[in-house]
PDB file of C-alpha atoms and ligand atoms in Angstrom:
ATOM      1  CA  UNK A  87      34.704   5.276  -1.007  1.00  0.00           C
ATOM      2  CA  UNK A  88      35.457   1.673  -0.347  1.00  0.00           C
ATOM      3  CA  UNK A  89      33.818   0.214   3.068  1.00  0.00           C
ATOM      4  CA  UNK A  90      34.257  -1.422   5.979  1.00  0.00           C
ATOM      5  CA  UNK A  91      30.891  -3.543   7.711  1.00  0.00           C
ATOM      6  CA  UNK A  92      30.071  -3.587  11.181  1.00  0.00           C
ATOM      7  CA  UNK A  93      27.814  -4.795  13.291  1.00  0.00           C
ATOM      8  CA  UNK A  94      26.806  -2.605  16.929  1.00  0.00           C
ATOM      9  CA  UNK A  95      26.277  -4.226  19.029  1.00  0.00           C
ATOM     10  CA  UNK A  96      24.093  -2.424  22.412  1.00  0.00           C
ATOM     11  CA  UNK A  97      27.591  -2.584  24.258  1.00  0.00           C
ATOM     12  CA  UNK A  98      27.925  -0.204  21.869  1.00  0.00           C
ATOM     13  CA  UNK A  99      30.519  -1.654  20.481  1.00  0.00           C
ATOM     14  CA  UNK A 100      31.562  -2.081  16.302  1.00  0.00           C
ATOM     15  CA  UNK A 101      32.244  -5.525  15.348  1.00  0.00           C
ATOM     16  CA  UNK A 102      33.527  -5.730  11.969  1.00  0.00           C
ATOM     17  CA  UNK A 103      31.546  -8.649   9.494  1.00  0.00           C
ATOM     18  CA  UNK A 104      33.384 -11.805   9.081  1.00  0.00           C
ATOM     19  CA  UNK A 105      33.691 -12.246   5.296  1.00  0.00           C
ATOM     20  CA  UNK A 106      32.782 -15.896   3.794  1.00  0.00           C
ATOM     21  CA  UNK A 107      36.161 -17.179   2.728  1.00  0.00           C
ATOM     22  CA  UNK A 108      38.314 -15.260   4.255  1.00  0.00           C
ATOM     23  CA  UNK A 109      38.884 -12.975   1.959  1.00  0.00           C
ATOM     24  CA  UNK A 110      39.777  -9.280   3.036  1.00  0.00           C
ATOM     25  CA  UNK A 111      36.906  -7.483   4.854  1.00  0.00           C
ATOM     26  CA  UNK A 112      37.757  -3.856   3.087  1.00  0.00           C
ATOM     27  CA  UNK A 113      34.601  -3.936  -0.292  1.00  0.00           C
ATOM     28  CA  UNK A 114      35.504  -2.391  -2.927  1.00  0.00           C
ATOM     29  CA  UNK A 115      33.177   0.563  -3.716  1.00  0.00           C
ATOM     30  CA  UNK A 116      31.626   0.699  -7.490  1.00  0.00           C
ATOM     31  CA  UNK A 117      34.329   3.519  -8.639  1.00  0.00           C
ATOM     32  CA  UNK A 118      37.016   1.756  -7.449  1.00  0.00           C
ATOM     33  CA  UNK A 119      36.029  -1.115  -9.148  1.00  0.00           C
ATOM     34  CA  UNK A 120      35.154   0.777 -12.644  1.00  0.00           C
ATOM     35  CA  UNK A 121      37.756   3.762 -11.935  1.00  0.00           C
ATOM     36  CA  UNK A 122      40.323   2.335  -9.489  1.00  0.00           C
ATOM     37  CA  UNK A 123      40.525  -1.129 -11.198  1.00  0.00           C
ATOM     38  CA  UNK A 124      39.436  -3.348  -8.806  1.00  0.00           C
ATOM     39  CA  UNK A 125      41.853  -0.936  -5.926  1.00  0.00           C
ATOM     40  CA  UNK A 126      40.191   0.527  -2.868  1.00  0.00           C
ATOM     41  CA  UNK A 127      40.074   4.019  -2.173  1.00  0.00           C
ATOM     42  CA  UNK A 128      42.920   6.067  -0.496  1.00  0.00           C
ATOM     43  CA  UNK A 129      39.850   6.208   1.949  1.00  0.00           C
ATOM     44  CA  UNK A 130      37.554   3.834   3.818  1.00  0.00           C
ATOM     45  CA  UNK A 131      34.388   4.052   5.276  1.00  0.00           C
ATOM     46  CA  UNK A 132      32.668   2.489   8.513  1.00  0.00           C
ATOM     47  CA  UNK A 133      29.239   1.511   8.145  1.00  0.00           C
ATOM     48  CA  UNK A 134      27.265   0.275  10.700  1.00  0.00           C
ATOM     49  CA  UNK A 135      24.767  -2.888   8.087  1.00  0.00           C
ATOM     50  CA  UNK A 136      22.653  -4.057  11.583  1.00  0.00           C
ATOM     51  CA  UNK A 137      22.007  -3.880  15.134  1.00  0.00           C
ATOM     52  CA  UNK A 138      22.813  -6.912  17.322  1.00  0.00           C
ATOM     53  CA  UNK A 139      20.792  -7.303  19.907  1.00  0.00           C
ATOM     54  CA  UNK A 140      22.851  -8.586  21.923  1.00  0.00           C
ATOM     55  CA  UNK A 141      26.697  -8.387  23.281  1.00  0.00           C
ATOM     56  CA  UNK A 142      30.298  -8.367  21.466  1.00  0.00           C
ATOM     57  CA  UNK A 143      32.197 -12.000  22.455  1.00  0.00           C
ATOM     58  CA  UNK A 144      35.009 -10.226  23.345  1.00  0.00           C
ATOM     59  CA  UNK A 145      31.611  -8.264  26.395  1.00  0.00           C
ATOM     60  CA  UNK A 146      29.954 -12.128  26.589  1.00  0.00           C
ATOM     61  CA  UNK A 147      33.326 -13.588  27.578  1.00  0.00           C
ATOM     62  CA  UNK A 148      33.587 -11.067  29.448  1.00  0.00           C
ATOM     63  CA  UNK A 149      30.603 -11.302  31.653  1.00  0.00           C
ATOM     64  CA  UNK A 150      30.916 -15.332  31.354  1.00  0.00           C
ATOM     65  CA  UNK A 151      34.358 -14.803  33.652  1.00  0.00           C
ATOM     66  CA  UNK A 152      32.431 -12.521  36.123  1.00  0.00           C
TER      67      UNK A 152
HETATM   68 ZN1   ZN B  81      35.898   3.259  -2.726  1.00  0.00          ZN
HETATM   69 ZN1   ZN B  82      31.272  -5.164  23.105  1.00  0.00          ZN
END
């Protein structure tokens, strides 16, 4: 299943990871690549790729403006 990678921040927000070169955020899985000629699967999996020790940008800004 194709997937989108997220960073899980300490504020419990899932932030999609930016893709270098402004490409699509959706990652094509091997199955889609081979069986569907590079077209993504109809369903998308949401995966935590890594955990951040900090808050997401939005929460950081909220903290600053308080
Ligand atoms: Zn897939
Ligand atoms: Zn947050």
